[in-house]
Coordinates of C-alpha atoms in Angstrom, one line a residue:
X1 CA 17.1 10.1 5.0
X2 CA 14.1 10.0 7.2
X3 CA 11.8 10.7 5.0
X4 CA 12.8 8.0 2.6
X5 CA 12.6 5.9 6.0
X6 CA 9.3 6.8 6.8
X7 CA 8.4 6.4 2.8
X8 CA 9.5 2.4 2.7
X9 CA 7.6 2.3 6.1
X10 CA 4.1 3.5 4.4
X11 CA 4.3 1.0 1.2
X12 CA 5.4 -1.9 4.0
X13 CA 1.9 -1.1 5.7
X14 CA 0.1 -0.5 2.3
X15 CA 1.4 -4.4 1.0
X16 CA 0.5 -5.6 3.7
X17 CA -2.7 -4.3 4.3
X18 CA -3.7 -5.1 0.4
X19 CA -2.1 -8.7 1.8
X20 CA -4.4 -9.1 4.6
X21 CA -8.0 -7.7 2.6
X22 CA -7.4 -8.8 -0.7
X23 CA -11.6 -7.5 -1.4
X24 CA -12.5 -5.4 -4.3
X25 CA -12.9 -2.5 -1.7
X26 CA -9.3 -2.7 -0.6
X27 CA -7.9 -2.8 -4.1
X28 CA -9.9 0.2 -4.7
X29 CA -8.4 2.4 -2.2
X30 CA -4.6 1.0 -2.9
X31 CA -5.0 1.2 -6.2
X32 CA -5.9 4.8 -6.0
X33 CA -1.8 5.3 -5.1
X34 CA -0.9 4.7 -8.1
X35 CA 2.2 2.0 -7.9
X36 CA 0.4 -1.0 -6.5
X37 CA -1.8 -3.1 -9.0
X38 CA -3.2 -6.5 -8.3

């Protein structure tokens, strides 16, 4: 359970960093996850 916890915590930060910097540099590195595409 607390890994699942700490997994919806990491994509919350990802979205919102990708929110915050929406630059072609910051794509880049989110993108490189896998599941987010802009």
């Amino acid at each position: 359970m607390m890994v699942l916890i700490l997994f919806v915590g990491m994509l919350a930060v990802l979205s919102v960093a990708a929110a915050l910097e929406l630059t072609p540099d910051t794509h880049r590195q989110v993108s490189r996850h896998g599941d987010f595409r802009f």
